[in-house]
PDB file of C-alpha atoms in Angstrom:
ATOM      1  CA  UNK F  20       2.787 -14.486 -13.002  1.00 55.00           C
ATOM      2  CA  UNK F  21       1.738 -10.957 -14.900  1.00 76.00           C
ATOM      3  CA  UNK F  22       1.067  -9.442 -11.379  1.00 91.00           C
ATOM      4  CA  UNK F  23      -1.808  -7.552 -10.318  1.00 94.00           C
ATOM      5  CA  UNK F  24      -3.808  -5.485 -13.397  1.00 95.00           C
ATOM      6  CA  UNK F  25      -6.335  -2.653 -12.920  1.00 97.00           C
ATOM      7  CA  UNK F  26      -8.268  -1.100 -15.325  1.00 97.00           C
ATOM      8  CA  UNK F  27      -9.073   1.501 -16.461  1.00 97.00           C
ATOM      9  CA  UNK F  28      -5.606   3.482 -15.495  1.00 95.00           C
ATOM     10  CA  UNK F  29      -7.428   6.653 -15.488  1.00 97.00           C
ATOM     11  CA  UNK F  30     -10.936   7.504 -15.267  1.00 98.00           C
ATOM     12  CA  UNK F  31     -12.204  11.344 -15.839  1.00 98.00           C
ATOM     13  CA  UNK F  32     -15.958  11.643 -14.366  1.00 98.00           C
ATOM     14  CA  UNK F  33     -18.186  14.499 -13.721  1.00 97.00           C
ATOM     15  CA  UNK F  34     -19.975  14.453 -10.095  1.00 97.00           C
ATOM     16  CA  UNK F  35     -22.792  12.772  -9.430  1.00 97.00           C
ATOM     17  CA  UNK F  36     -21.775   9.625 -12.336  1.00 98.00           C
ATOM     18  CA  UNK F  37     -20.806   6.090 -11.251  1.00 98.00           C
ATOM     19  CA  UNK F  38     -18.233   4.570 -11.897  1.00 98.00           C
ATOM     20  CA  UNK F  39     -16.312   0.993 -11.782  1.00 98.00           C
ATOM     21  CA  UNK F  40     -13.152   0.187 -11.583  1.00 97.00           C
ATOM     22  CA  UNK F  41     -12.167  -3.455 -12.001  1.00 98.00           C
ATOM     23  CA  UNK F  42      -8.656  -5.366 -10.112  1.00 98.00           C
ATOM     24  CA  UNK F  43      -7.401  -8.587 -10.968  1.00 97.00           C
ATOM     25  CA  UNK F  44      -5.223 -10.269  -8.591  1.00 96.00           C
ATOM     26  CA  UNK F  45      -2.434 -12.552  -9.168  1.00 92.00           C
ATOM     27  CA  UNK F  46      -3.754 -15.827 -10.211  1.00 90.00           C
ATOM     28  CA  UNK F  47      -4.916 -18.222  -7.206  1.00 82.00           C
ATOM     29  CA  UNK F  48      -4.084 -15.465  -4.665  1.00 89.00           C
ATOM     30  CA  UNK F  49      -6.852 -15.582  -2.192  1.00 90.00           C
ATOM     31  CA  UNK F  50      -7.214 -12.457  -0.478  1.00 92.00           C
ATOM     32  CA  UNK F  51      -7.747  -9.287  -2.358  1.00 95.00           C
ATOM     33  CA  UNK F  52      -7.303  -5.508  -1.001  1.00 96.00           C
ATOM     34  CA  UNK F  53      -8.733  -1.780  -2.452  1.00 97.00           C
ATOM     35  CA  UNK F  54      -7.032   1.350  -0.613  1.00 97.00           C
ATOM     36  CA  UNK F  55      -7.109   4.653  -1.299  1.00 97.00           C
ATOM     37  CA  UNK F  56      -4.486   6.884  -2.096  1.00 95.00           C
ATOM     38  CA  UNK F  57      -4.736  10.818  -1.963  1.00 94.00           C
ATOM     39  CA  UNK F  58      -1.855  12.930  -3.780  1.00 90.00           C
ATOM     40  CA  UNK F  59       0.699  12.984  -0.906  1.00 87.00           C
ATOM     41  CA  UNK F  60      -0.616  10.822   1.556  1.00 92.00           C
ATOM     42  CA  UNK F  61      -0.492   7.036   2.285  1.00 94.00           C
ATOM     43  CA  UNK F  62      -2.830   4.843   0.662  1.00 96.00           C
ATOM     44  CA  UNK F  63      -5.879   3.886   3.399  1.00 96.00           C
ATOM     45  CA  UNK F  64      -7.546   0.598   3.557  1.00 95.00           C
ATOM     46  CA  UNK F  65     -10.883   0.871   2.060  1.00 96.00           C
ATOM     47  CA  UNK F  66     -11.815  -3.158   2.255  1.00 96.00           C
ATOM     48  CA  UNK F  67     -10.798  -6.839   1.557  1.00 94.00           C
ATOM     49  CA  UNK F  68     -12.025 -10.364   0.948  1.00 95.00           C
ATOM     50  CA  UNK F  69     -11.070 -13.890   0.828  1.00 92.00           C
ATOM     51  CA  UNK F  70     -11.927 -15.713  -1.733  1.00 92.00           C
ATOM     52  CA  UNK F  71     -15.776 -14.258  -2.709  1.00 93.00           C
ATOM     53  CA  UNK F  72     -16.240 -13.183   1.146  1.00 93.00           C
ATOM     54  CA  UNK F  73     -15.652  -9.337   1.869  1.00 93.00           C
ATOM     55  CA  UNK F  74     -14.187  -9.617   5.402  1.00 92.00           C
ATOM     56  CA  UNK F  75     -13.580  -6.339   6.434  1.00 90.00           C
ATOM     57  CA  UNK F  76     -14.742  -2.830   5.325  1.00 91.00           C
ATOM     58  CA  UNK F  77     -13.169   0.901   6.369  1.00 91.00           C
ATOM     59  CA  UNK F  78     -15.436   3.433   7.434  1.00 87.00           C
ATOM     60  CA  UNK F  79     -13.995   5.156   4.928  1.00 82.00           C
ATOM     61  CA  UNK F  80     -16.582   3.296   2.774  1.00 85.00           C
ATOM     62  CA  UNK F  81     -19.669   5.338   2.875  1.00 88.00           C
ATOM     63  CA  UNK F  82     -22.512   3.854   1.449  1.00 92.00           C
ATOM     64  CA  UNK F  83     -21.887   5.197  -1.722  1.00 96.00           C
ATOM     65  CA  UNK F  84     -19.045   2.999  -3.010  1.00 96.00           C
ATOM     66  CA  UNK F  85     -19.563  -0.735  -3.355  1.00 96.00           C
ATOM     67  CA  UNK F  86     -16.940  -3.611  -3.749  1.00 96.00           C
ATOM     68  CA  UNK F  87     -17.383  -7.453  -5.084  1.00 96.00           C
ATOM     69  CA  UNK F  88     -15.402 -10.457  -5.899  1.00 96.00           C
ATOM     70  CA  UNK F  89     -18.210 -12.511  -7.146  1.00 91.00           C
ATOM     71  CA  UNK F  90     -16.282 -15.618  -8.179  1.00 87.00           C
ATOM     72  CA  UNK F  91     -13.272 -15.174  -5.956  1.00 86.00           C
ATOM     73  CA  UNK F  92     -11.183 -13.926  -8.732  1.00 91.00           C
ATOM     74  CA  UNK F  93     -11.609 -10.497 -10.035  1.00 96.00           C
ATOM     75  CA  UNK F  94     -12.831  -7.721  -8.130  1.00 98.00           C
ATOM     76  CA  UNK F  95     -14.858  -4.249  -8.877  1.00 98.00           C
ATOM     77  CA  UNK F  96     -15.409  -1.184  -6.827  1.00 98.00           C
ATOM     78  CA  UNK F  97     -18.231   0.951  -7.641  1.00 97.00           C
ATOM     79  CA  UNK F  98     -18.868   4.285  -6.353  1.00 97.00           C
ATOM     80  CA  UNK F  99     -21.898   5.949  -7.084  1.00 97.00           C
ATOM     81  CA  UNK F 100     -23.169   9.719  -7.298  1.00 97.00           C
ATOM     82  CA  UNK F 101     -19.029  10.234  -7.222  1.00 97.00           C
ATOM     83  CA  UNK F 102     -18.180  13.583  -5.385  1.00 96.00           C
ATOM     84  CA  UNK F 103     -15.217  16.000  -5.882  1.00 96.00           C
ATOM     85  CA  UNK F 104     -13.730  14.452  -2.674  1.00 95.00           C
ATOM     86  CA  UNK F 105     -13.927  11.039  -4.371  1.00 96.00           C
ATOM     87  CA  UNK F 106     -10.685  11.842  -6.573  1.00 97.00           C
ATOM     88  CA  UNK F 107      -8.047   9.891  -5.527  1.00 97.00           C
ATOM     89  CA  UNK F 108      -6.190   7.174  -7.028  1.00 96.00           C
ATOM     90  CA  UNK F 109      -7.328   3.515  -6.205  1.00 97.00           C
ATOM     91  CA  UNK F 110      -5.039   0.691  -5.048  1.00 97.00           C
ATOM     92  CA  UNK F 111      -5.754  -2.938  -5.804  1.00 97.00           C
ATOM     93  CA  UNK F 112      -3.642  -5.747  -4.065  1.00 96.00           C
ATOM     94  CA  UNK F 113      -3.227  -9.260  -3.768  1.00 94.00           C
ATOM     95  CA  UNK F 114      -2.198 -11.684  -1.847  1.00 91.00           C
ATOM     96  CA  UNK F 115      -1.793 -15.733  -0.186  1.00 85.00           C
ATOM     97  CA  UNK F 116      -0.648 -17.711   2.201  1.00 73.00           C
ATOM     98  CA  UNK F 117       0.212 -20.546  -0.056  1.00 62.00           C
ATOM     99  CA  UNK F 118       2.576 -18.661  -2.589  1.00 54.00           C
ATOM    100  CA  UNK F 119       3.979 -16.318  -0.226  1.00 55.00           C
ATOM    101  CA  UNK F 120       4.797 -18.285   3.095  1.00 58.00           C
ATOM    102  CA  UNK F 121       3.128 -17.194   6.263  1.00 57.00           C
ATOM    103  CA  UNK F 122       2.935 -13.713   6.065  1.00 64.00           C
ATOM    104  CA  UNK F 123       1.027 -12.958   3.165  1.00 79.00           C
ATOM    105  CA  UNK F 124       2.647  -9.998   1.396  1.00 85.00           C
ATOM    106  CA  UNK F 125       0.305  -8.150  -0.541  1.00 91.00           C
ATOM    107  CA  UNK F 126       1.551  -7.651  -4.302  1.00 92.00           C
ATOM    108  CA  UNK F 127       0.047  -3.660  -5.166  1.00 95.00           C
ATOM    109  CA  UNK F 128      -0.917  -3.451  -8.860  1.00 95.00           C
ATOM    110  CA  UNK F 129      -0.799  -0.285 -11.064  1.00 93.00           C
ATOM    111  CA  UNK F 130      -4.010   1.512  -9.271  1.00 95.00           C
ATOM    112  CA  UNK F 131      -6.899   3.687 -11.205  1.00 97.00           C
ATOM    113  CA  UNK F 132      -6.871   7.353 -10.966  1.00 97.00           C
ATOM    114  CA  UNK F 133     -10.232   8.914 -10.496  1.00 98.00           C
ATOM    115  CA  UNK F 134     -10.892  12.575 -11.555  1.00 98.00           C
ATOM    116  CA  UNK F 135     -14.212  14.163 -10.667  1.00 98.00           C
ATOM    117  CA  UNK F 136     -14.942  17.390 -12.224  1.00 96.00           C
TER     118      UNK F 136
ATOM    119  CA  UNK I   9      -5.968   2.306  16.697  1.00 83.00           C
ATOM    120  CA  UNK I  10      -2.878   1.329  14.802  1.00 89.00           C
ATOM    121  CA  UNK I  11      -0.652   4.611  12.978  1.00 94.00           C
ATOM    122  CA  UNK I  12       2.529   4.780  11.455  1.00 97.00           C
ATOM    123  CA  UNK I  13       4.491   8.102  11.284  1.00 96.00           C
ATOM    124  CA  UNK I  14       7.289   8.902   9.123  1.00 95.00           C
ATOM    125  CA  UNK I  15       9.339  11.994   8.607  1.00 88.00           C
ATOM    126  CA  UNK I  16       8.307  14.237   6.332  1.00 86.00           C
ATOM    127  CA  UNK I  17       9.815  15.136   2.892  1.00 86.00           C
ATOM    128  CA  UNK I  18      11.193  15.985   0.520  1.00 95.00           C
ATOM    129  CA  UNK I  19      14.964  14.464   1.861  1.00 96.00           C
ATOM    130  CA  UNK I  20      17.122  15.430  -1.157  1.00 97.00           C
ATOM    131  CA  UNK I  21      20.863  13.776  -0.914  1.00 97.00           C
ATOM    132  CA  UNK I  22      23.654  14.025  -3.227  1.00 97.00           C
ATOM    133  CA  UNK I  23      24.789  10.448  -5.165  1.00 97.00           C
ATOM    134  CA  UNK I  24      26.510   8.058  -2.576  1.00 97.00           C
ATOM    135  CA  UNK I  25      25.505  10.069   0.789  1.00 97.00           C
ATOM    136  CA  UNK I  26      23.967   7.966   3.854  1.00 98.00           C
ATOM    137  CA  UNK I  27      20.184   7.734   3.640  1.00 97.00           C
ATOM    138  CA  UNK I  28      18.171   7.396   7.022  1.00 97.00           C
ATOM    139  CA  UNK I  29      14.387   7.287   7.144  1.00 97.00           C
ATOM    140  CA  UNK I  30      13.170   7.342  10.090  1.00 97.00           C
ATOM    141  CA  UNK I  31       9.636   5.389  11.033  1.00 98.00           C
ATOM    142  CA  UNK I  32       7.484   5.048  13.831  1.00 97.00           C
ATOM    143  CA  UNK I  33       4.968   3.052  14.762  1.00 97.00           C
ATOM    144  CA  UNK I  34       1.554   2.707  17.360  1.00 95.00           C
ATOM    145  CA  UNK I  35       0.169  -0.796  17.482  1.00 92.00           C
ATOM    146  CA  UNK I  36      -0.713  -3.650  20.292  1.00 85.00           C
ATOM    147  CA  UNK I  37       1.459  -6.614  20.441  1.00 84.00           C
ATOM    148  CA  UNK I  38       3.813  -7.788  17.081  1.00 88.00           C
ATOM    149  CA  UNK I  39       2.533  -5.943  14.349  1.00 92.00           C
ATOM    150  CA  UNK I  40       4.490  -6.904  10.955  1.00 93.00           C
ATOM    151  CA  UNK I  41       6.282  -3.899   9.693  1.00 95.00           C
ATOM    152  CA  UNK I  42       7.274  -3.138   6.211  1.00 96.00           C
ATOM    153  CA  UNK I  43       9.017  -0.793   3.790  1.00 97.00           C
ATOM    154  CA  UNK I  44       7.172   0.114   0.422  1.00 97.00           C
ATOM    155  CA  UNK I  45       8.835   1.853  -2.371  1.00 97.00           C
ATOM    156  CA  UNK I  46       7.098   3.623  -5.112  1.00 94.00           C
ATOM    157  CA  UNK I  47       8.820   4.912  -8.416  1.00 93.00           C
ATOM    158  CA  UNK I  48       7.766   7.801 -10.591  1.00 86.00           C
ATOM    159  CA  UNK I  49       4.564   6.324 -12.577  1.00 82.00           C
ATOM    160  CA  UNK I  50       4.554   3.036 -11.007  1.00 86.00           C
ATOM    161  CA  UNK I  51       2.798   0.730  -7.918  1.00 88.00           C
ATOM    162  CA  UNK I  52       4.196   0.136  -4.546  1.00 94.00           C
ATOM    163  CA  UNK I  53       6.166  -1.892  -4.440  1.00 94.00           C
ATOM    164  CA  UNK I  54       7.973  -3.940  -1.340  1.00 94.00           C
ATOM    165  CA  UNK I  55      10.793  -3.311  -0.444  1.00 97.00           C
ATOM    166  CA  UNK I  56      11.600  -5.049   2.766  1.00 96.00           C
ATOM    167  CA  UNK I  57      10.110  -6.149   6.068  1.00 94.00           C
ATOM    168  CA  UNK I  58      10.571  -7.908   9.516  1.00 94.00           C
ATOM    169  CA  UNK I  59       8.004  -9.992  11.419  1.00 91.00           C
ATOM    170  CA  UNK I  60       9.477  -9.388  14.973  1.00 90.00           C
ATOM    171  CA  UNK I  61      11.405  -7.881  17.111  1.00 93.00           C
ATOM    172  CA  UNK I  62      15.408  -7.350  16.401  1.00 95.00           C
ATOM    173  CA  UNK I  63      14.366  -9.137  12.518  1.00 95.00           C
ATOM    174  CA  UNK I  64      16.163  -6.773  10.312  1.00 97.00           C
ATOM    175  CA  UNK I  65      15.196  -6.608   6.985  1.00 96.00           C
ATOM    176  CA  UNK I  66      17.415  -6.135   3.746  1.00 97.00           C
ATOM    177  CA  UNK I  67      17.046  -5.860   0.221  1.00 96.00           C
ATOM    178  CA  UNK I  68      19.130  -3.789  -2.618  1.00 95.00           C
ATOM    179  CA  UNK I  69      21.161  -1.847   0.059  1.00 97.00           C
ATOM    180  CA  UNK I  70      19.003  -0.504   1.878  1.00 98.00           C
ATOM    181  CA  UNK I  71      18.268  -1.917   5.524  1.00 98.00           C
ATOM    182  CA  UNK I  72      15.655  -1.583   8.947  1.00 98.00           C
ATOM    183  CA  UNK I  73      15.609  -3.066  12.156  1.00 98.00           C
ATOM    184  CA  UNK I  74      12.416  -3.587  13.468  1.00 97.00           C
ATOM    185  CA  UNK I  75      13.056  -1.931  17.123  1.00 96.00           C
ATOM    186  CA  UNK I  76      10.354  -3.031  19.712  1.00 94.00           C
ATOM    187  CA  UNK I  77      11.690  -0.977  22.693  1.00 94.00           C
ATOM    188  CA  UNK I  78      11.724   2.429  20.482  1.00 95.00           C
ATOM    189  CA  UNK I  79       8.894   1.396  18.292  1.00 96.00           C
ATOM    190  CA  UNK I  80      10.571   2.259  15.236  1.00 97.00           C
ATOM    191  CA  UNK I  81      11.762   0.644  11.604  1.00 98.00           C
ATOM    192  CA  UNK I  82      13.548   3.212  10.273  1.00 98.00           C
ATOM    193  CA  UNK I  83      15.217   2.921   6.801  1.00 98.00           C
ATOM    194  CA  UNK I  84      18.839   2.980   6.104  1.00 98.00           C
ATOM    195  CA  UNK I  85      21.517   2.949   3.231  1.00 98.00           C
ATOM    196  CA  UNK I  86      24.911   3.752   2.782  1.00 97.00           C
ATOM    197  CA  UNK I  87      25.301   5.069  -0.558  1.00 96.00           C
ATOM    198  CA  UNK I  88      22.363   6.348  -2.342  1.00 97.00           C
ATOM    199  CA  UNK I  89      22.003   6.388  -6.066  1.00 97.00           C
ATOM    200  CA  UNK I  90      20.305   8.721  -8.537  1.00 97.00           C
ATOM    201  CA  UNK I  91      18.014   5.443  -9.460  1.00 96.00           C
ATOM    202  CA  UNK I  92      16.725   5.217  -5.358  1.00 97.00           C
ATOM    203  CA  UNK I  93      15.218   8.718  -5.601  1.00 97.00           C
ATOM    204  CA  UNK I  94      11.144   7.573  -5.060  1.00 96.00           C
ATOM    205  CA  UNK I  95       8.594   7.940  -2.598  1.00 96.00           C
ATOM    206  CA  UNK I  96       9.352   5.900   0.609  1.00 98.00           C
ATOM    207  CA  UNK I  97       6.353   4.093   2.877  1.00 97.00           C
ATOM    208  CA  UNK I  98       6.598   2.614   5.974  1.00 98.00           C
ATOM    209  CA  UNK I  99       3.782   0.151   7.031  1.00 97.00           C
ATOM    210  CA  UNK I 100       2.623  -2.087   9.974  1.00 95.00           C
ATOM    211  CA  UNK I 101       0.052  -5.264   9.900  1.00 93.00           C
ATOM    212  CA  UNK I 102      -1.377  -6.454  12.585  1.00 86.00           C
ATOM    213  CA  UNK I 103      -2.330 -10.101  11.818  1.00 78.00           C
ATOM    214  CA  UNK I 104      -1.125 -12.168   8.698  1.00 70.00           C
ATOM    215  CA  UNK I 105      -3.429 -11.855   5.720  1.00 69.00           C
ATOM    216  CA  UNK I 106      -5.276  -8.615   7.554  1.00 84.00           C
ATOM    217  CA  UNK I 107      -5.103  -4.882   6.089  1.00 91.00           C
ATOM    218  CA  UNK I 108      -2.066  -2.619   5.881  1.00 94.00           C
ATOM    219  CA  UNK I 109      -1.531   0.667   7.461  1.00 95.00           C
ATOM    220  CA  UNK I 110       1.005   2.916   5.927  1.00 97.00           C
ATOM    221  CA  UNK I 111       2.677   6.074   7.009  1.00 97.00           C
ATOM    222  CA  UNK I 112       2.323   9.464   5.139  1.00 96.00           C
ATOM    223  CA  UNK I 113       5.317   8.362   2.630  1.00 96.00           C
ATOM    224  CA  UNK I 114       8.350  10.542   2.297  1.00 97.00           C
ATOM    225  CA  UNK I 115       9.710  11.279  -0.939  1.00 96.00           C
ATOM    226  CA  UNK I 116      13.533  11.207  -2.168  1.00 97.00           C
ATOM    227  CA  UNK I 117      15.394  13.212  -4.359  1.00 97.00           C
ATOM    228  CA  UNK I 118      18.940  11.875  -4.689  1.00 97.00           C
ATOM    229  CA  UNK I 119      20.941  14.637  -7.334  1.00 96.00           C
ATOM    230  CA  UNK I 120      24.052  13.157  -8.818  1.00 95.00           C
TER     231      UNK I 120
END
């Protein structure tokens, strides 16, 4: 078990690039989680899935950011024409009812830091 | 909708003085609730939790009692130690497997 990985740890962008951050979960953990953290706040559910099926999306997710999990394992999040208010640092997290009993703790990894200039 | 509210920060404590944290929560029916811990440079990282009322949860000293009546799960210890000082979240989910919500995290400085 080598936890959750993210990558890149830091990402420096200028507005109006895309970028794509990438989370891998814990292996065979089914359900995987992005939030957002801002510096001294809480980190705020952005969206999850199970397995490959996003089940849930914030409204925090404008149209401009994009999430996948195509084969249920990995997972990126892509935000487009990225905006000064997109800088923040990304949580990924993981987690399943199989290896963790019934409540399904989520397992946070590292997280990407986004700076747009 | 469901919210969390912790006290703010910093709390700064001298080595071996009584930590209390307090949390509060806003959620229909049994929400999970949950302590998160977060060290200089690293992820959140769980700390404790309860899944119903009275449940208290417990894990390297520190302690919460998940309180239905007040609506709170606030954080205790007895003797903090330089290594505790961290940022402190309290969270609540509402159905297993389903999103977290966290509270605005309060930070602590413990100076030996």
């Amino acid at each position: 078990d080598t936890g959750v990985s993210q990558n890149p740890r830091h990402k420096i962008t200028k507005r109006g690039q895309n970028v794509t951050f990438r989370c891998d979960p814990i292996s065979e953990h089914n359900r995987l989680y992005w939030y957002r953290q801002t510096l001294g706040q809480g980190p705020e559910f952005l969206t999850y899935f199970q397995n490959e099926a996003q089940l849930e999306k914030s409204r925090l997710l404008s149209d401009r950011f994009s999430a996948e999990r195509p084969k249920g394992s990995f997972s990126t999040l892509e935000i487009q024409r990225t905006e000064q208010g997109d800088s923040a640092m990304y949580l990924c997290a993981s987690s399943s009812k199989k290896l963790t009993g019934p409540t399904y703790e989520q397992y946070f990894g590292p997280g990407t830091r986004l700076t747009v200039t | 909708g469901n919210s969390v509210t912790q006290m703010e920060g910093p709390v700064t404590l001298s080595e071996e003085a009584f930590l209390t944290i307090n949390c509060t929560y806003t959620a229909t029916g049994y929400p999970s609730l949950f302590w998160y811990v977060q060290y200089p440079g690293e992820g959140l990282q769980l700390l404790l939790k309860a899944t119903k009322a009275d449940d208290k949860g417990s894990n390297k000293g520190f302690e919460a009692t998940y309180r239905k009546e007040t609506t709170s799960f606030h954080l205790e210890k007895g003797s903090v130690q330089v290594s505790d000082s961290a940022v402190y979240f309290c969270a609540l989910r509402k159905d297993a497997g389903n999103m977290l919500t966290f509270g605005g995290g309060t930070r602590l400085m413990v100076k030996p």
